[in-house]
CSV table of C-alpha atoms in Angstrom, one decimal:
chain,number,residue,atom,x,y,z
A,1,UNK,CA,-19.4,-0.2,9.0
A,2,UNK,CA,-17.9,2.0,6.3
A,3,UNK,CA,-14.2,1.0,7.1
A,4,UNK,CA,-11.7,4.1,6.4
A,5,UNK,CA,-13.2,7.0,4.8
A,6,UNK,CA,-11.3,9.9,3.1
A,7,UNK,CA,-12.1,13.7,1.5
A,8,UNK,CA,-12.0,15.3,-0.5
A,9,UNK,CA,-12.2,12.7,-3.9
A,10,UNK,CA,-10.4,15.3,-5.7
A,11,UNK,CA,-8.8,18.7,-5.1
A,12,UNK,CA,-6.7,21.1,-7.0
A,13,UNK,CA,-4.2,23.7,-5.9
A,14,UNK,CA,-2.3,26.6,-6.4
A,15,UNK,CA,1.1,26.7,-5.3
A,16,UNK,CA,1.6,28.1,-1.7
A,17,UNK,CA,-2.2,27.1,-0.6
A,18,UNK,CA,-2.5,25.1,2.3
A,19,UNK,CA,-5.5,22.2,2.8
A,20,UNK,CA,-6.1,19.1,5.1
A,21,UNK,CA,-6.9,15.7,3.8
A,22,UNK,CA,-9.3,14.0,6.1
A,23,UNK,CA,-9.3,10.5,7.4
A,24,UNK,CA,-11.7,8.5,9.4
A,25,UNK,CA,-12.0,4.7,10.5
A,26,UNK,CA,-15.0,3.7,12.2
A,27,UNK,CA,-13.0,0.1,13.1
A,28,UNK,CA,-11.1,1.2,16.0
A,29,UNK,CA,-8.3,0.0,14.6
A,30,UNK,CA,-5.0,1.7,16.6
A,31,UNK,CA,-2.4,2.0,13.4
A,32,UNK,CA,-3.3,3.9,11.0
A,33,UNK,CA,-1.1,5.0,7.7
A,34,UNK,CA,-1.1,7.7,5.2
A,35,UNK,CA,0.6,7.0,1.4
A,36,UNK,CA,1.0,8.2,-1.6
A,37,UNK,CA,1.3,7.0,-5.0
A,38,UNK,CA,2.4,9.0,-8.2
A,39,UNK,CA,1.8,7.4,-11.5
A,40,UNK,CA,3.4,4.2,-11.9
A,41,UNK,CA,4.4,3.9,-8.8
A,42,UNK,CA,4.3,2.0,-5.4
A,43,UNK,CA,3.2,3.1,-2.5
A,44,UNK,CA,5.2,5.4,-0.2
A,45,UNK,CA,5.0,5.7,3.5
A,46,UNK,CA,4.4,9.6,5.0
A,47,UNK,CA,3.5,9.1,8.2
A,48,UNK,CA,1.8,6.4,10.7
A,49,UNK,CA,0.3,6.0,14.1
A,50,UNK,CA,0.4,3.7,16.3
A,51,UNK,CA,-2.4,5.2,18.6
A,52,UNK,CA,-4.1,8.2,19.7
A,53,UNK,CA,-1.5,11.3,20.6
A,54,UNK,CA,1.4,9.2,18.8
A,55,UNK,CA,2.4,9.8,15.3
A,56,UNK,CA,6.2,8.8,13.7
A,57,UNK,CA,7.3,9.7,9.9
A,58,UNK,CA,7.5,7.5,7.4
A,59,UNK,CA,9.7,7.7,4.3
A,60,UNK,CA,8.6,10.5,2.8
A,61,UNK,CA,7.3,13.2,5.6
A,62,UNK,CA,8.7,16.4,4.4
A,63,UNK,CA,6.0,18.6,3.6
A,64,UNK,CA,3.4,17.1,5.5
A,65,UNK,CA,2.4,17.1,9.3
A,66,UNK,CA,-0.3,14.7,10.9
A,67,UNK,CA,-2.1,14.7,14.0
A,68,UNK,CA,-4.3,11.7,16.4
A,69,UNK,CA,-5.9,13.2,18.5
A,70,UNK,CA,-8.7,10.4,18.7
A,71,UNK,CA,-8.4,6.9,17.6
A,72,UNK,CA,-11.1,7.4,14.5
A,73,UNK,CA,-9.4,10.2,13.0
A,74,UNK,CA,-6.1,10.5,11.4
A,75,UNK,CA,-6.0,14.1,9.3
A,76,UNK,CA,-2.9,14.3,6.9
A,77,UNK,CA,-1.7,18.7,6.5
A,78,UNK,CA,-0.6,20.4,3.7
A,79,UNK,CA,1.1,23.8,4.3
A,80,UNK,CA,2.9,24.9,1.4
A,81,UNK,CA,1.5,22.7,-1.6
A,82,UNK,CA,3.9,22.4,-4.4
A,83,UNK,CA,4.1,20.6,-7.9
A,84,UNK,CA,5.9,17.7,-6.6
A,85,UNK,CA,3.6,16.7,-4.1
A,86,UNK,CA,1.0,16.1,-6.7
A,87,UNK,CA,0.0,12.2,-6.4
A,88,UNK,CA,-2.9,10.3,-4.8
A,89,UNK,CA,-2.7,10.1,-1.3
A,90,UNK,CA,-4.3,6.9,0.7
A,91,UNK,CA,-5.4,6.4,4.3
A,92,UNK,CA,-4.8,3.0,5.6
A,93,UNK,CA,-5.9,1.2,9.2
A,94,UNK,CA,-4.8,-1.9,10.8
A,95,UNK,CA,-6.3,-3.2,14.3
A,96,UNK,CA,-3.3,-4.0,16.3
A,97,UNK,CA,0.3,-5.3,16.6
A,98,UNK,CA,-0.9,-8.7,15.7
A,99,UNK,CA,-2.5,-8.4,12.6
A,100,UNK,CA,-0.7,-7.9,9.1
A,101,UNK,CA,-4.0,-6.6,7.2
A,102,UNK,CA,-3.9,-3.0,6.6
A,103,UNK,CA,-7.4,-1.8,5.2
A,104,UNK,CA,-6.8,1.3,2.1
A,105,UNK,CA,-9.1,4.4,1.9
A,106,UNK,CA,-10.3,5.2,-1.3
A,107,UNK,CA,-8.1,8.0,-1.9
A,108,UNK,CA,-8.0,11.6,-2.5
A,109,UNK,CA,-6.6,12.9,-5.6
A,110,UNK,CA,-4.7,15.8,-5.4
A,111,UNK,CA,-3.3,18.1,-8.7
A,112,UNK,CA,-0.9,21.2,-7.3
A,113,UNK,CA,-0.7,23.6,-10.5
B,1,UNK,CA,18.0,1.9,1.1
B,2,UNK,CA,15.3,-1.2,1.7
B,3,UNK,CA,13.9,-1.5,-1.7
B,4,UNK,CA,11.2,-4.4,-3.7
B,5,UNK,CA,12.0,-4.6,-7.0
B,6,UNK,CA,9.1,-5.9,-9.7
B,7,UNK,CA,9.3,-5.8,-13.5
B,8,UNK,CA,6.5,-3.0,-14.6
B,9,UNK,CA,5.2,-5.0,-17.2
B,10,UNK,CA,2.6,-5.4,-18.7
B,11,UNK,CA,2.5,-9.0,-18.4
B,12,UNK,CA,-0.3,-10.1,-20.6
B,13,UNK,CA,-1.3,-13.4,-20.2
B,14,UNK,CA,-4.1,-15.4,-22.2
B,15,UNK,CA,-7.7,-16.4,-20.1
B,16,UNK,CA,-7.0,-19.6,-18.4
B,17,UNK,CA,-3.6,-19.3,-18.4
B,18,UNK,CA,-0.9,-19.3,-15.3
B,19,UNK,CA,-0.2,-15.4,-14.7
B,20,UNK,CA,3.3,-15.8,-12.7
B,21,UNK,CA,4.0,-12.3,-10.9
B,22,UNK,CA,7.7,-12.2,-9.3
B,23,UNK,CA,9.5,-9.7,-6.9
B,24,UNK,CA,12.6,-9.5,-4.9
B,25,UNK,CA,13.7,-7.4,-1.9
B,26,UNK,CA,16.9,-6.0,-0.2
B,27,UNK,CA,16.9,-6.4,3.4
B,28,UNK,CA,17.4,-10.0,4.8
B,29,UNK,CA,15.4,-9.1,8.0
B,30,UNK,CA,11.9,-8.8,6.3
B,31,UNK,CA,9.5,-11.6,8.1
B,32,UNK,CA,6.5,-10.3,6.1
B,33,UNK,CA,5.5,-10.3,2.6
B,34,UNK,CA,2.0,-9.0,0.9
B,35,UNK,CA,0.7,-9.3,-2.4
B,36,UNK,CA,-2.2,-6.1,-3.1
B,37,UNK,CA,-4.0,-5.9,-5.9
B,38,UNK,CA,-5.0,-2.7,-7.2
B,39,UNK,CA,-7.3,-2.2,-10.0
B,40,UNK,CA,-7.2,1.2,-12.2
B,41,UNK,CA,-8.7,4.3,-10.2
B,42,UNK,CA,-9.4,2.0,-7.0
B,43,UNK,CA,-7.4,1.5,-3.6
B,44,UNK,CA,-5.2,-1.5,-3.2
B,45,UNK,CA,-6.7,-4.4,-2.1
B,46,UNK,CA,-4.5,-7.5,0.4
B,47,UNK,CA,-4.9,-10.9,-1.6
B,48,UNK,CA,-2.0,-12.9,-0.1
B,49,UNK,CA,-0.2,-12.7,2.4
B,50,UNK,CA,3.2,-15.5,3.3
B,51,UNK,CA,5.5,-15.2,6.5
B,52,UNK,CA,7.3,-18.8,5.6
B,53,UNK,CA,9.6,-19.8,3.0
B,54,UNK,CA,7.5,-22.2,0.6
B,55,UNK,CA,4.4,-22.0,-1.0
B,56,UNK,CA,0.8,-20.8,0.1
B,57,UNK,CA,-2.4,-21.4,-1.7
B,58,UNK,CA,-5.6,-19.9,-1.5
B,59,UNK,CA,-8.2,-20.8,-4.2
B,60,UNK,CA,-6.3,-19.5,-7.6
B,61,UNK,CA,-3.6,-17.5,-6.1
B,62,UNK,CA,-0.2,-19.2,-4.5
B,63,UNK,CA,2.2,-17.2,-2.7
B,64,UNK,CA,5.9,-18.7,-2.8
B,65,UNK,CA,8.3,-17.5,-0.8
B,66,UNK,CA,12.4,-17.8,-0.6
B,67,UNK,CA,14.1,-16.1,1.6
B,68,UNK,CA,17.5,-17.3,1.2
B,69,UNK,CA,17.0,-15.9,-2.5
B,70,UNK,CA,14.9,-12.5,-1.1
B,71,UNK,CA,12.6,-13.6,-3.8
B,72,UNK,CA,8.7,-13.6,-3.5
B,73,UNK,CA,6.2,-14.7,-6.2
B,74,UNK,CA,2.4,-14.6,-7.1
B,75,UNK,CA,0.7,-17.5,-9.4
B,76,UNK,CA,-2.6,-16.8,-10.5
B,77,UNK,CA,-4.3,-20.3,-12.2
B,78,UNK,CA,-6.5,-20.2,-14.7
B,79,UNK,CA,-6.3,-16.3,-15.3
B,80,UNK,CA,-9.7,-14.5,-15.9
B,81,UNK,CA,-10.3,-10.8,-17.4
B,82,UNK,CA,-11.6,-10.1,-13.8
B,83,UNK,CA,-7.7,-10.7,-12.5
B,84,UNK,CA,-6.4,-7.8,-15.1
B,85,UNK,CA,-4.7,-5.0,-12.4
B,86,UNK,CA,-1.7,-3.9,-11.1
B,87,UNK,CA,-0.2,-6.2,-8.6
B,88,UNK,CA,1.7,-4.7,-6.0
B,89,UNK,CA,4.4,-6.4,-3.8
B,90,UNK,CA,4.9,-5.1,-0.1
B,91,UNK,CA,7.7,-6.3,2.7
B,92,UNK,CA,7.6,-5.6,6.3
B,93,UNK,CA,11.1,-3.9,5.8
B,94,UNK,CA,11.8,-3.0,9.4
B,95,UNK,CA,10.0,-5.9,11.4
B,96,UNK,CA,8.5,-5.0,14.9
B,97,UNK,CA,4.6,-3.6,15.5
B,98,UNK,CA,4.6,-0.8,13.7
B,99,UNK,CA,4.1,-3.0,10.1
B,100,UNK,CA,5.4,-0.1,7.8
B,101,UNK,CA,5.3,-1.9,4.2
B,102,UNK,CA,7.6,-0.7,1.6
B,103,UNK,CA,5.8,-1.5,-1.5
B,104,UNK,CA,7.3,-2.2,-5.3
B,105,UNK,CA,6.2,-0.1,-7.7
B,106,UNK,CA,3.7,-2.9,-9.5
B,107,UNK,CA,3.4,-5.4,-12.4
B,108,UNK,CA,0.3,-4.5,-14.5
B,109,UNK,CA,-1.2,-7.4,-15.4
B,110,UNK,CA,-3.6,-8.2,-18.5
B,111,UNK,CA,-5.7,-11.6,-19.3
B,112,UNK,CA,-7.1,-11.4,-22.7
B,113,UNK,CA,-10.2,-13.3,-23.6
């Protein structure tokens, strides 16, 4: 059981590139979360699903799109990186309505230069 | 705006000492509060979490919760070097199933030998 998994570790770049940060959980857990966190900071919210085919936005979703098209899989898009959206970026799971625990990725470190 | 306040710290505390870790929150709906710990570098990690006003304990760490005074705290006993991270506070701002967590921005936390 490796729990949620995310890659790349680290990546870097250029303004304008585009790149997808990958997320698996091999729980079958239905939510499943992405965040990020600059330095010093909490966590904010980006996006979340609730199940395969159904995603929502979270507090901060501008610049990002997500997709479920399985229950194991939750990949967070890039299209235009900028600056700002330098952070570190963390997958989360959580089994169902009825359970509080969400379960963090290791995260992906991301610098936009 | 829903928001959980924390002071930033550092708190540094002395091994074996009471590390008391306090935050407060905005919106008088939230039924669910988390305490994550989150050492440098690494994900954040659930340690407590409280649903009822009063106090929770679970080996060294008590959760106490006051809702009439949006206020939730953290006591660590007997603080070890092993305790030193960033201690994050999260509410279930909006309620419901889909558990979206607005988190405070941390307290860092240091025990010195």
């Amino acid at each position: 059981n490796a729990g949620v998994t995310q890659t790349p570790k680290f990546r870097i770049l250029k303004i304008g590139q585009s790149m997808t940060l990958q997320c698996t959980q091999d729980m079958n857990h239905n939510y499943m979360y992405w965040y990020r966190q600059d330095p010093g900071m909490g966590l904010k919210l980006i996006y979340y699903s609730v199940g395969a085919g159904i995603t929502d936005k979270g507090e901060v979703p501008n610049g990002y799109n997500v997709s479920r098209s399985t229950t194991e899989d939750f990949p967070l898009r890039l299209e235009l990186a900028a600056p700002s959206q330098t952070s570190v970026y963390f997958c989360a799971s959580r089994p169902d309505r009825n359970t509080d625990t969400q379960y963090f990725g290791p995260g992906t470190r991301l610098t936009v230069l | 705006q829903k928001e959980v306040e924390q002071n930033s710290g550092p708190l540094s505390v002395p091994e074996g000492a009471i590390a008391s870790l306090n935050c407060t929150y905005s919106d008088r709906v939230s039924q669910s509060f988390f305490w994550y710990r989150q050492y440098s570098g690494k994900s954040p990690e659930l340690i407590m979490s409280i649903y009822s006003n009063g106090d929770k304990e679970d080996g060294r760490f008590t959760a106490q919760l006051n809702k009439a005074s949006q206020y939730v705290s953290l006591l660590i006993r007997d603080s070890q070097p092993s305790d030193s991270a960033t201690y994050l506070c999260a509410v279930n701002i909006y309620g419901g199933s889909q558990g979206n967590l607005i988190f405070g921005k941390g307290t860092k936390l240091s025990v010195k030998p």
